[in-house]
Coordinates of C-alpha atoms in Angstrom, one line a residue:
Chain E
X125 CA -32.3 48.9 4.2
X126 CA -31.8 46.0 1.9
X127 CA -28.5 45.3 3.6
X128 CA -30.3 44.5 6.8
X129 CA -32.9 42.5 5.1
X130 CA -30.2 40.2 3.8
X131 CA -28.9 39.8 7.3
X132 CA -30.9 36.7 8.2
X133 CA -29.7 34.9 5.0
X134 CA -26.1 35.8 5.7
X135 CA -26.4 34.4 9.1
X136 CA -27.8 31.2 7.8
X137 CA -25.0 30.8 5.2
X138 CA -22.4 31.5 7.9
X139 CA -24.0 28.9 10.2
X140 CA -24.0 26.4 7.3
X141 CA -20.4 27.2 6.6
X142 CA -19.5 26.7 10.3
X143 CA -21.4 23.5 10.4
X144 CA -19.7 22.0 7.4
X145 CA -16.3 23.1 8.5
X146 CA -16.9 21.5 11.9
X147 CA -17.7 18.2 10.1
X148 CA -14.5 18.4 8.2
X149 CA -12.5 19.0 11.4
X150 CA -14.3 16.1 12.9
X151 CA -13.3 13.9 10.0
X152 CA -9.6 14.6 10.7
X153 CA -10.2 13.8 14.3
X154 CA -11.8 10.5 13.3
X155 CA -8.6 9.5 11.5
X156 CA -6.5 10.3 14.5
X157 CA -9.0 8.6 16.9
X158 CA -8.8 5.4 14.9
X159 CA -5.0 5.5 15.0
X160 CA -5.1 6.0 18.8
X161 CA -7.6 3.2 19.1
X162 CA -5.3 0.7 17.3
X163 CA -2.2 1.8 19.0
X164 CA -3.8 1.9 22.5
X165 CA -5.1 -1.7 22.3
X166 CA -1.8 -2.9 20.8
X167 CA 0.1 -1.4 23.7
X168 CA -2.5 -2.6 26.2
X169 CA -2.6 -6.2 25.0
X170 CA 1.0 -6.4 23.8
X171 CA 2.9 -4.9 26.7
X172 CA 1.6 -7.4 29.3
X173 CA 2.8 -10.4 27.2
X174 CA 6.2 -9.0 26.2
X175 CA 9.1 -10.8 27.8
X176 CA 12.7 -11.8 27.0
X177 CA 11.8 -15.4 26.3
X178 CA 9.9 -14.3 23.2
X179 CA 13.1 -13.1 21.6
X180 CA 15.3 -16.1 22.6
X181 CA 13.1 -19.1 22.1
X182 CA 11.7 -20.5 18.8
X183 CA 8.0 -21.2 18.5
X184 CA 8.6 -24.9 18.2
X185 CA 10.6 -25.0 21.4
X186 CA 8.3 -22.9 23.6
X187 CA 6.4 -19.7 23.8
X188 CA 8.6 -17.4 21.6
X189 CA 9.2 -16.1 18.2
X190 CA 12.9 -15.9 18.0
X191 CA 13.0 -17.7 14.6
X192 CA 10.5 -15.2 13.2
X193 CA 12.5 -12.2 14.3
X194 CA 15.7 -13.6 12.9
X195 CA 13.9 -14.6 9.7
X196 CA 12.5 -11.1 9.2
X197 CA 15.9 -9.5 9.6
X198 CA 17.5 -12.0 7.2
X199 CA 14.9 -11.6 4.6
X200 CA 15.0 -7.8 4.9
X201 CA 18.7 -7.9 4.5
X202 CA 18.4 -9.9 1.2
X203 CA 15.7 -7.5 0.0
X204 CA 17.9 -4.5 0.7
X205 CA 20.9 -6.1 -1.0
X206 CA 18.9 -6.5 -4.2
X207 CA 16.6 -3.5 -4.1
X208 CA 18.9 -0.7 -2.9
X209 CA 21.6 -0.8 -5.6
X210 CA 19.0 -1.5 -8.4
X211 CA 16.6 1.1 -7.0
X212 CA 19.3 3.8 -6.8
X213 CA 20.5 3.1 -10.3
X214 CA 17.0 3.1 -11.6
X215 CA 16.4 6.5 -9.9
X216 CA 19.6 7.9 -11.4
X217 CA 18.5 6.6 -14.8
X218 CA 15.1 8.3 -14.5
X219 CA 16.8 11.6 -13.5
X220 CA 19.4 11.4 -16.3
X221 CA 17.5 10.3 -19.3
X222 CA 14.6 11.5 -21.3
X223 CA 12.7 9.9 -24.1
X224 CA 10.0 7.3 -24.7
X225 CA 11.8 4.5 -23.0
X226 CA 12.6 6.6 -19.9
X227 CA 8.9 7.7 -19.7
X228 CA 7.8 4.1 -20.1
X229 CA 10.1 3.0 -17.3
X230 CA 8.8 5.8 -15.1
X231 CA 5.2 4.8 -15.8
X232 CA 6.0 1.1 -15.1
X233 CA 7.5 2.2 -11.8
X234 CA 4.1 3.6 -10.8
X235 CA 2.4 0.5 -12.1
X236 CA 4.7 -1.7 -10.0
X237 CA 4.0 0.4 -7.0
X238 CA 0.3 -0.2 -7.4
X239 CA 0.4 -3.9 -7.8
X240 CA -1.0 -5.7 -4.8
X241 CA 1.7 -7.4 -2.6
X242 CA -0.1 -10.7 -2.9
X243 CA 0.4 -10.6 -6.7
X244 CA 4.1 -10.1 -6.2
X245 CA 4.0 -13.1 -3.9
X246 CA 2.2 -15.3 -6.3
X247 CA 4.6 -14.1 -9.1
X248 CA 7.7 -15.1 -7.1
X249 CA 6.0 -18.4 -6.4
X250 CA 5.2 -19.0 -10.0
X251 CA 8.6 -17.8 -11.2
X252 CA 11.0 -19.2 -8.6
X253 CA 9.4 -21.5 -6.0
X254 CA 7.3 -23.6 -8.3
X255 CA 10.0 -24.4 -11.0
X256 CA 12.6 -25.1 -8.3
X257 CA 10.2 -27.4 -6.4
X258 CA 9.4 -29.3 -9.7
X259 CA 13.1 -29.7 -10.4
X260 CA 14.2 -30.5 -6.8
X261 CA 11.3 -32.1 -4.8
X262 CA 11.2 -30.7 -1.3
X263 CA 13.0 -27.5 -2.2
X264 CA 11.5 -24.3 -3.4
X265 CA 10.2 -22.3 -0.4
X266 CA 13.2 -20.3 0.9
X267 CA 14.2 -17.1 2.6
X268 CA 15.8 -16.1 -0.7
X269 CA 12.5 -16.2 -2.5
X270 CA 10.9 -14.1 0.3
X271 CA 13.7 -11.6 0.0
X272 CA 13.2 -11.3 -3.7
X273 CA 9.5 -10.7 -3.2
X274 CA 10.1 -7.9 -0.7
X275 CA 12.8 -6.5 -3.0
X276 CA 10.4 -6.2 -5.8
X277 CA 8.1 -4.2 -3.6
X278 CA 10.9 -1.9 -2.4
X279 CA 12.2 -1.2 -5.8
X280 CA 9.6 1.4 -7.0
X281 CA 9.7 3.2 -3.7
X282 CA 13.5 3.5 -3.7
X283 CA 13.5 4.6 -7.3
X284 CA 10.9 7.2 -6.8
X285 CA 12.6 8.8 -3.7
X286 CA 16.0 8.7 -5.3
X287 CA 14.8 10.5 -8.4
X288 CA 13.0 13.1 -6.3
X289 CA 16.0 13.7 -4.1
X290 CA 18.4 14.0 -7.1
X291 CA 16.1 16.5 -8.5
X292 CA 16.3 18.6 -5.3
X293 CA 20.1 18.9 -5.7
X294 CA 20.7 22.4 -7.2
X295 CA 21.8 22.1 -10.9
X296 CA 24.5 24.7 -10.3
X297 CA 26.3 22.0 -8.3
X298 CA 26.5 19.5 -11.2
X299 CA 27.1 22.3 -13.7
X300 CA 30.1 23.4 -11.7
X301 CA 31.5 19.9 -11.7
X302 CA 30.9 19.4 -15.4
X303 CA 32.4 22.8 -16.1
X304 CA 35.6 21.8 -14.3
X305 CA 35.9 19.0 -16.8
X306 CA 34.5 16.1 -14.7
X307 CA 32.7 13.4 -16.6
X308 CA 29.0 12.7 -16.1
X309 CA 29.5 9.6 -13.9
X310 CA 32.2 11.4 -11.9
X311 CA 29.8 14.3 -11.3
X312 CA 27.0 11.9 -10.3
X313 CA 29.1 9.8 -8.0
X314 CA 31.2 12.5 -6.3
X315 CA 29.0 15.5 -6.3
X316 CA 25.3 14.9 -6.9
X317 CA 24.8 11.6 -5.0
X318 CA 26.6 12.7 -1.8
X319 CA 24.4 15.9 -1.8
X320 CA 21.3 13.7 -2.0
X321 CA 22.5 11.0 0.3
X322 CA 20.3 11.9 3.3
X323 CA 17.1 11.9 1.3
X324 CA 17.9 8.7 -0.4
X325 CA 18.6 7.0 2.9
X326 CA 15.3 8.2 4.2
X327 CA 13.6 6.7 1.2
X328 CA 15.3 3.4 1.8
X329 CA 14.2 3.4 5.5
X330 CA 10.6 4.1 4.5
X331 CA 10.8 1.3 1.9
X332 CA 12.1 -1.1 4.6
X333 CA 9.4 0.1 7.0
X334 CA 6.7 -0.6 4.4
X335 CA 7.8 -4.1 3.5
X336 CA 8.8 -5.2 7.0
X337 CA 5.2 -5.8 7.9
X338 CA 4.2 -7.5 4.7
X339 CA 2.7 -10.9 5.1
X340 CA 0.9 -11.8 1.9
X341 CA 3.9 -12.3 -0.3
X342 CA 5.6 -14.4 2.4
X343 CA 2.8 -17.0 2.5
X344 CA 3.8 -18.0 -1.0
X345 CA 7.6 -17.8 -0.7
X346 CA 8.8 -18.7 2.8
X347 CA 5.8 -20.7 4.0
X348 CA 6.7 -20.5 7.7
X349 CA 8.8 -22.6 10.1
X350 CA 8.4 -23.3 13.8
X351 CA 12.2 -23.6 14.2
X352 CA 15.2 -21.7 13.2
X353 CA 15.2 -21.9 9.4
X354 CA 18.0 -21.7 6.9
X355 CA 17.8 -19.2 4.0
X356 CA 17.6 -22.0 1.5
X357 CA 14.7 -23.7 3.1
X358 CA 11.3 -22.8 4.8
X359 CA 11.7 -19.7 6.9
X360 CA 9.6 -17.8 9.3
X361 CA 9.0 -14.1 9.6
X362 CA 7.4 -12.0 12.3
X363 CA 4.2 -10.9 10.3
X364 CA 3.7 -14.5 9.1
X365 CA 3.9 -15.9 12.6
X366 CA 1.6 -13.2 13.8
X367 CA -0.9 -14.2 11.2
X368 CA -0.7 -17.9 12.0
X369 CA -1.0 -17.3 15.8
X370 CA -3.8 -14.8 15.4
X371 CA -6.0 -17.1 13.4
X372 CA -5.5 -20.3 15.4
X373 CA -7.5 -21.2 18.5
X374 CA -4.8 -21.4 21.2
X375 CA -5.1 -18.6 23.8
X376 CA -1.4 -18.6 24.5
X377 CA -0.7 -18.1 20.8
X378 CA -3.1 -15.1 20.7
X379 CA -1.0 -13.5 23.5
X380 CA 2.2 -14.1 21.6
X381 CA 0.5 -12.6 18.5
X382 CA -0.3 -9.4 20.4
X383 CA 3.3 -9.2 21.6
X384 CA 4.6 -9.9 18.1
X385 CA 2.3 -7.1 16.7
X386 CA 3.7 -4.7 19.3
X387 CA 7.3 -5.5 18.3
X388 CA 6.4 -5.3 14.7
X389 CA 4.7 -1.9 15.0
X390 CA 7.5 -0.5 17.1
X391 CA 10.0 -1.6 14.4
X392 CA 7.9 -0.1 11.6
X393 CA 6.9 3.1 13.5
X394 CA 10.5 3.8 14.6
X395 CA 11.7 3.5 11.0
X396 CA 9.0 5.8 9.7
X397 CA 9.4 8.3 12.4
X398 CA 13.2 8.5 12.1
X399 CA 12.8 8.8 8.3
X400 CA 10.2 11.5 8.5
X401 CA 11.9 13.5 11.2
X402 CA 15.2 13.5 9.3
X403 CA 13.5 14.6 6.0
X404 CA 11.7 17.5 7.8
X405 CA 14.9 18.8 9.4
X406 CA 16.7 18.8 6.2
X407 CA 13.9 20.5 4.3
X408 CA 13.9 23.2 7.0
X409 CA 17.6 23.8 6.6
X410 CA 17.1 24.2 2.9
X411 CA 14.7 27.0 3.4
Chain Q
X1332 CA 31.3 16.4 -32.9
X1333 CA 33.3 13.6 -34.2
X1334 CA 36.6 15.4 -34.4
X1335 CA 39.4 13.1 -33.3
X1336 CA 40.0 13.8 -29.7
X1337 CA 43.3 15.5 -28.8
X1338 CA 43.2 14.6 -25.1
X1339 CA 43.7 11.1 -24.2
X1340 CA 41.8 11.8 -20.9
X1341 CA 38.8 12.8 -22.8
X1342 CA 38.4 9.6 -24.7
X1343 CA 38.9 7.7 -21.5
X1344 CA 36.2 9.7 -19.8
X1345 CA 33.9 9.1 -22.7
X1346 CA 34.4 5.4 -22.2
X1347 CA 33.6 5.9 -18.5
X1348 CA 30.4 7.8 -19.4
X1349 CA 29.4 5.1 -21.9
X1350 CA 29.8 2.4 -19.2
X1351 CA 27.9 4.6 -16.8
X1352 CA 25.0 5.2 -19.1
X1353 CA 25.1 1.5 -20.1
X1354 CA 24.8 0.4 -16.4
X1355 CA 21.9 2.8 -15.9
X1356 CA 20.1 1.6 -19.0
X1357 CA 20.6 -2.0 -17.8
X1358 CA 18.9 -1.2 -14.5
X1359 CA 16.0 0.4 -16.4
X1360 CA 15.8 -2.7 -18.6
X1361 CA 15.7 -5.0 -15.6
X1362 CA 12.7 -3.0 -14.3
X1363 CA 11.0 -3.2 -17.7
X1364 CA 11.6 -6.9 -18.0
X1365 CA 10.3 -7.4 -14.4
X1366 CA 6.9 -6.0 -15.2
X1367 CA 6.6 -7.8 -18.5
X1368 CA 7.9 -10.9 -16.7
X1369 CA 5.2 -10.7 -14.0
X1370 CA 2.5 -10.7 -16.6
X1371 CA 4.1 -13.4 -18.7
X1372 CA 4.9 -15.7 -15.8
X1373 CA 1.5 -15.5 -14.3
X1374 CA -0.1 -16.2 -17.7
X1375 CA 2.3 -19.1 -18.4
X1376 CA 1.9 -20.8 -15.0
X1377 CA -1.9 -20.5 -15.1
X1378 CA -2.1 -21.8 -18.7
X1379 CA -3.6 -25.2 -17.5
X1380 CA -6.5 -23.4 -15.8
X1381 CA -7.0 -20.9 -18.6
X1382 CA -7.3 -23.7 -21.2
X1383 CA -9.5 -25.8 -19.0
X1384 CA -11.9 -23.1 -17.7
X1385 CA -11.7 -20.3 -20.3
X1386 CA -13.9 -17.3 -19.6
X1387 CA -16.1 -19.3 -17.2
X1388 CA -13.3 -18.7 -14.7
X1389 CA -14.6 -15.2 -14.2
X1390 CA -18.4 -15.9 -14.5
X1391 CA -18.5 -19.3 -12.7
X1392 CA -19.8 -19.3 -9.1
X1393 CA -18.4 -22.6 -7.9
X1394 CA -14.9 -23.3 -6.8
X1395 CA -14.5 -27.0 -6.2
X1396 CA -11.1 -28.5 -6.3
X1397 CA -12.4 -32.1 -6.2
X1398 CA -14.6 -31.6 -9.2
X1399 CA -12.0 -29.5 -11.0
X1400 CA -14.5 -26.6 -11.3
X1401 CA -13.0 -23.1 -10.9
X1402 CA -15.2 -20.0 -10.9
X1403 CA -14.2 -16.8 -9.1
X1404 CA -17.4 -14.8 -9.5
X1405 CA -18.1 -14.9 -5.7
X1406 CA -14.5 -13.7 -5.0
X1407 CA -14.7 -11.0 -7.7
X1408 CA -18.0 -9.9 -6.2
X1409 CA -16.6 -9.9 -2.7
X1410 CA -13.6 -7.8 -3.8
X1411 CA -15.9 -5.2 -5.5
X1412 CA -18.5 -5.2 -2.7
X1413 CA -16.0 -4.9 0.2
X1414 CA -14.2 -2.2 -1.6
X1415 CA -17.4 -0.3 -2.3
X1416 CA -18.3 -0.5 1.4
X1417 CA -14.8 0.8 2.2
X1418 CA -15.1 3.7 -0.2
X1419 CA -18.5 4.7 1.2
X1420 CA -17.1 4.8 4.7
X1421 CA -13.7 6.3 3.8
X1422 CA -14.4 8.9 1.2
X1423 CA -16.4 11.3 3.3
X1424 CA -14.0 11.1 6.1
X1425 CA -10.9 11.4 3.9
X1426 CA -12.3 14.3 2.0
X1427 CA -13.3 16.0 5.2
X1428 CA -9.8 15.5 6.6
X1429 CA -8.2 16.6 3.4
X1430 CA -10.3 19.8 3.4
X1431 CA -9.4 20.4 7.0
X1432 CA -5.7 20.0 6.3
X1433 CA -5.7 22.1 3.2
X1434 CA -8.1 24.8 4.1
X1435 CA -8.7 25.1 7.8
X1436 CA -5.9 23.8 9.8
X1437 CA -3.5 26.3 11.4
X1438 CA 0.0 25.9 9.9
X1439 CA 1.6 24.7 13.1
X1440 CA -1.0 21.9 13.4
X1441 CA -0.8 20.7 9.8
X1442 CA 2.5 18.8 10.0
X1443 CA 1.6 16.8 13.2
X1444 CA -1.9 15.9 11.9
X1445 CA -0.7 14.9 8.5
X1446 CA 2.0 12.8 10.2
X1447 CA -0.5 11.0 12.4
X1448 CA -2.9 10.3 9.6
X1449 CA 0.0 8.9 7.5
X1450 CA 1.0 6.7 10.4
X1451 CA -2.3 4.9 9.8
X1452 CA -0.8 3.9 6.4
X1453 CA 2.4 2.6 8.1
X1454 CA 0.6 0.0 10.3
X1455 CA 0.9 -3.4 8.6
X1456 CA -2.1 -5.1 7.2
X1457 CA -1.7 -8.1 9.5
X1458 CA -1.7 -5.9 12.6
X1459 CA -5.1 -4.4 11.4
X1460 CA -6.2 -8.0 11.0
X1461 CA -5.3 -8.9 14.6
X1462 CA -6.9 -5.8 15.9
X1463 CA -10.0 -6.6 13.8
X1464 CA -10.3 -10.1 15.0
X1465 CA -10.2 -9.4 18.7
X1466 CA -11.7 -5.9 18.9
X1467 CA -13.6 -4.8 15.8
X1468 CA -15.4 -8.1 15.3
X1469 CA -16.7 -8.5 18.8
X1470 CA -17.7 -4.8 18.8
X1471 CA -19.6 -5.1 15.6
X1472 CA -21.2 -8.4 16.7
X1473 CA -22.4 -7.2 20.1
X1474 CA -23.3 -3.6 19.2
X1475 CA -24.7 -4.0 15.7
X1476 CA -25.3 -7.5 14.5
X1477 CA -27.0 -9.0 17.6
X1478 CA -29.3 -6.0 18.2
X1479 CA -30.3 -5.8 14.5
X1480 CA -30.6 -9.5 14.0
X1481 CA -34.4 -9.8 13.9
X1482 CA -35.2 -6.3 12.6
X1483 CA -35.1 -7.4 8.9
X1484 CA -33.5 -4.2 7.7
X1485 CA -32.4 -4.5 4.1
X1486 CA -28.6 -5.2 3.8
X1487 CA -28.2 -5.4 7.6
X1488 CA -28.9 -9.1 7.7
X1489 CA -27.0 -12.3 7.6
X1490 CA -25.3 -14.9 9.7
X1491 CA -24.1 -12.2 12.1
X1492 CA -21.5 -14.2 14.0
X1493 CA -18.8 -11.6 13.4
X1494 CA -16.5 -12.2 10.4
X1495 CA -18.4 -10.5 7.6
X1496 CA -18.4 -8.2 4.6
X1497 CA -19.0 -5.4 7.0
X1498 CA -16.0 -6.1 9.1
X1499 CA -13.8 -6.4 6.0
X1500 CA -15.3 -3.2 4.6
X1501 CA -14.6 -1.2 7.9
X1502 CA -11.0 -2.4 8.1
X1503 CA -10.4 -1.6 4.4
X1504 CA -11.9 1.9 5.0
X1505 CA -9.4 2.5 7.8
X1506 CA -6.5 1.3 5.6
X1507 CA -7.3 3.4 2.5
X1508 CA -8.3 6.5 4.5
X1509 CA -4.7 7.9 4.7
X1510 CA -4.1 7.4 1.0
X1511 CA -7.2 9.2 -0.2
X1512 CA -6.5 12.0 2.4
X1513 CA -2.9 12.5 1.3
X1514 CA -3.6 12.6 -2.4
X1515 CA -6.7 14.8 -2.1
X1516 CA -4.9 17.2 0.2
X1517 CA -2.1 17.6 -2.3
X1518 CA -4.6 18.3 -5.1
X1519 CA -6.5 20.8 -3.0
X1520 CA -3.3 22.6 -2.1
X1521 CA -2.3 22.9 -5.7
X1522 CA -5.4 25.0 -6.6
X1523 CA -4.4 28.6 -7.3
X1524 CA -5.2 31.1 -4.6
X1525 CA -6.9 33.5 -7.1
X1526 CA -9.8 31.0 -7.5
X1527 CA -10.5 31.3 -3.8
X1528 CA -10.0 35.0 -3.6
X1529 CA -12.5 35.6 -6.4
X1530 CA -15.1 33.6 -4.5
X1531 CA -14.4 35.5 -1.2
X1532 CA -14.5 38.7 -3.1
X1533 CA -18.1 37.9 -4.3
X1534 CA -19.0 37.4 -0.7
X1535 CA -18.9 33.6 -0.5
X1536 CA -18.5 32.0 2.9
X1537 CA -15.6 29.7 3.4
X1538 CA -17.8 26.6 2.9
X1539 CA -19.3 28.0 -0.3
X1540 CA -15.9 28.7 -1.6
X1541 CA -14.8 25.1 -0.9
X1542 CA -17.9 23.4 -2.1
X1543 CA -18.6 25.5 -5.2
X1544 CA -15.1 26.5 -6.3
X1545 CA -12.4 24.4 -4.9
X1546 CA -14.0 21.0 -5.1
X1547 CA -15.4 21.3 -8.6
X1548 CA -12.1 22.6 -9.8
X1549 CA -10.3 19.5 -8.4
X1550 CA -13.0 17.0 -9.2
X1551 CA -11.0 14.8 -11.6
X1552 CA -8.0 14.7 -9.3
X1553 CA -10.1 13.7 -6.3
X1554 CA -11.7 11.0 -8.4
X1555 CA -8.2 9.9 -9.2
X1556 CA -7.4 9.9 -5.5
X1557 CA -10.4 7.8 -4.7
X1558 CA -9.5 5.3 -7.5
X1559 CA -6.0 5.0 -6.0
X1560 CA -7.7 4.1 -2.7
X1561 CA -9.9 1.6 -4.6
X1562 CA -6.7 0.1 -6.1
X1563 CA -5.4 -0.4 -2.6
X1564 CA -8.6 -1.9 -1.4
X1565 CA -8.7 -4.4 -4.3
X1566 CA -5.4 -5.8 -3.4
X1567 CA -5.4 -5.8 0.4
X1568 CA -5.1 -9.3 1.6
X1569 CA -4.2 -10.1 5.2
X1570 CA -6.6 -7.9 7.1
X1571 CA -9.4 -8.9 4.8
X1572 CA -8.5 -12.6 5.0
X1573 CA -8.7 -12.4 8.8
X1574 CA -12.0 -10.6 8.9
X1575 CA -14.2 -11.5 6.0
X1576 CA -15.0 -15.1 7.0
X1577 CA -13.6 -16.8 3.9
X1578 CA -16.9 -18.4 3.0
X1579 CA -19.0 -17.8 -0.1
X1580 CA -22.6 -17.0 0.5
X1581 CA -25.0 -20.0 0.5
X1582 CA -26.9 -18.9 -2.6
X1583 CA -26.9 -20.3 -6.1
X1584 CA -24.8 -17.4 -7.4
X1585 CA -22.5 -17.6 -4.3
X1586 CA -23.0 -13.9 -3.6
X1587 CA -25.1 -12.0 -1.1
X1588 CA -25.5 -8.2 -0.5
X1589 CA -26.2 -8.8 3.2
X1590 CA -23.5 -7.0 5.2
X1591 CA -23.5 -9.4 8.1
X1592 CA -22.8 -12.4 5.8
X1593 CA -19.3 -13.7 5.5
X1594 CA -17.7 -13.5 2.0
X1595 CA -14.5 -13.9 0.0
X1596 CA -12.3 -11.6 -2.0
X1597 CA -9.9 -12.6 -4.7
X1598 CA -6.9 -12.0 -2.6
X1599 CA -8.4 -13.7 0.5
X1600 CA -9.3 -16.7 -1.5
X1601 CA -5.8 -16.8 -2.9
X1602 CA -4.2 -16.6 0.5
X1603 CA -6.7 -19.0 2.1
X1604 CA -6.8 -21.7 -0.6
X1605 CA -3.1 -21.8 -1.2
X1606 CA -2.5 -24.4 1.6
X1607 CA -4.8 -26.9 0.1
X1608 CA -3.8 -26.5 -3.5
X1609 CA -2.5 -29.6 -5.3
X1610 CA 0.1 -29.4 -8.0
X1611 CA -1.3 -29.0 -11.5
X1612 CA -4.7 -27.6 -12.3
X1613 CA -5.5 -26.5 -8.8
X1614 CA -2.3 -24.4 -8.4
X1615 CA -2.7 -23.0 -12.0
X1616 CA -6.2 -21.8 -11.0
X1617 CA -4.8 -20.0 -8.0
X1618 CA -2.1 -18.4 -10.1
X1619 CA -4.9 -17.3 -12.5
X1620 CA -6.5 -15.4 -9.6
X1621 CA -3.2 -13.6 -9.3
X1622 CA -3.3 -12.8 -13.0
X1623 CA -6.8 -11.4 -12.8
X1624 CA -5.8 -9.3 -9.8
X1625 CA -2.8 -8.1 -11.7
X1626 CA -4.9 -7.0 -14.6
X1627 CA -7.5 -5.3 -12.5
X1628 CA -4.8 -3.5 -10.4
X1629 CA -3.0 -2.2 -13.5
X1630 CA -6.2 -0.9 -15.1
X1631 CA -7.4 0.9 -12.0
X1632 CA -4.0 2.4 -11.2
X1633 CA -3.4 3.5 -14.8
X1634 CA -6.8 5.3 -14.8
X1635 CA -6.2 6.9 -11.4
X1636 CA -2.7 8.1 -12.3
X1637 CA -3.9 9.6 -15.5
X1638 CA -6.7 11.5 -13.7
X1639 CA -4.3 12.8 -11.0
X1640 CA -1.7 13.8 -13.5
X1641 CA -4.3 15.5 -15.8
X1642 CA -5.6 17.5 -12.9
X1643 CA -2.1 18.4 -11.7
X1644 CA -1.3 19.7 -15.2
X1645 CA -4.5 21.7 -15.7
X1646 CA -4.1 23.2 -12.2
X1647 CA -0.5 24.3 -12.9
X1648 CA -1.5 26.1 -16.0

């Protein structure tokens, strides 16, 4: 009868298990609830203040953020121009080489990935903006500097995804190419890279999505501008304008900040969703 | 294999490969120089401040541009304290969510939930800041700070007008939650099935299996995941700058444990004081904050990566 005697204890343990597992499920719900909370209020406050004028008028000329939107796109273009080729080459390097230096570089990529964005910002300020402003008074802050800062943040992300995507390419493919007498670089450029193209593109999209909303490094590099700025002078960017408007006292500015946040989040979320959906589809095909 | 090559094409191709490997190494070298360059540049441009203040930079509690006194102890404390609050709030939720995703969730639900939680990480810091200013702060003020104002509960005291350590801690918790969840989930999923089966075979319930077998087995990896979250929290700038109040506590040491009190972190001080910095010592001192943040971030991240990697290896054996 000992089996039955233990029954009460088993019930207790089962109840405890059920209780703890419910807590775990609730924890996952909390995460989703918070996401919903943020997105709901963004939509609620942002949608009402969204209008065409925001996209066509600069802040200095009226209630808009046209100069910020243009600035963001320009700075992102510079960042991509620097980070994409360098990141892909770095990824190929990591895939192709072994040894102490390659391992050091791999470790440094992780380190770079963990450096706070504000440190990147103050680095670009210390390395580019400050020396230039000392040599040419009134110069220094520029869209170029902002682009460089964002590029440094994109670099480790692109390298990592490139390396991982290259690794997914079956080695039989490159062996076949090498076996036919192709050189290593030919094999990489004509066989391996095209096979990994989709994944690498996804990585680039995710990297862009991640830096598009960055503000901290831009405070030290582009400084901000109420009017249409030029790349070699003070510029504006959407996150920076959002920060400035959210923290000042003007009620109209708060409304523009909500609209800017909605535009920014739509940009970022679209990029991440496209990237993730395309990765998932490809991975399913592979199976 | 240094036999003279018969085929002209082959020597040509070797040249091509040499160029190819050269270009690749060059890109790796650029990355290497970049990291070294970050440390060197920050150190060089803050030399004025390093020479003038020395180690007092870390232990001093007064930051006064006019007097030329620079001490970041209140900022350092704020960084540690706000991150600690964030961890206390985020770790139980993240671990719960990771356990749910790795152990409980039906397969069809796993991808969408993972995706939603990862979207939390995609929201820019400045957007969290905006949300915090207009929704989180009023909520905390009206529901928590005002009702508790005269109750004299330890820690739950302070100015109570909204921007505070607590507000910064809550927003940081939301921001690091997806990171800790994602890394912990990966670690939990890497644990061999046999471990679990043994526990079930002995009659363990699902929770007993998780708490006595799975979690202890993955302990160092989860600590690594938490440290990765901590690294994030240390460096987060915009949301914290917008919510923490940017004001050192009115005590001699410049620090206060009261959650409703405003505070400062290293990154928020850097972002906030940048506008008023004069060329020279003042700017150098700000760049030195960046240097300190850099050093802290590298240390925390290195430890975290080593822990995560170590667990991954021992699990794969």
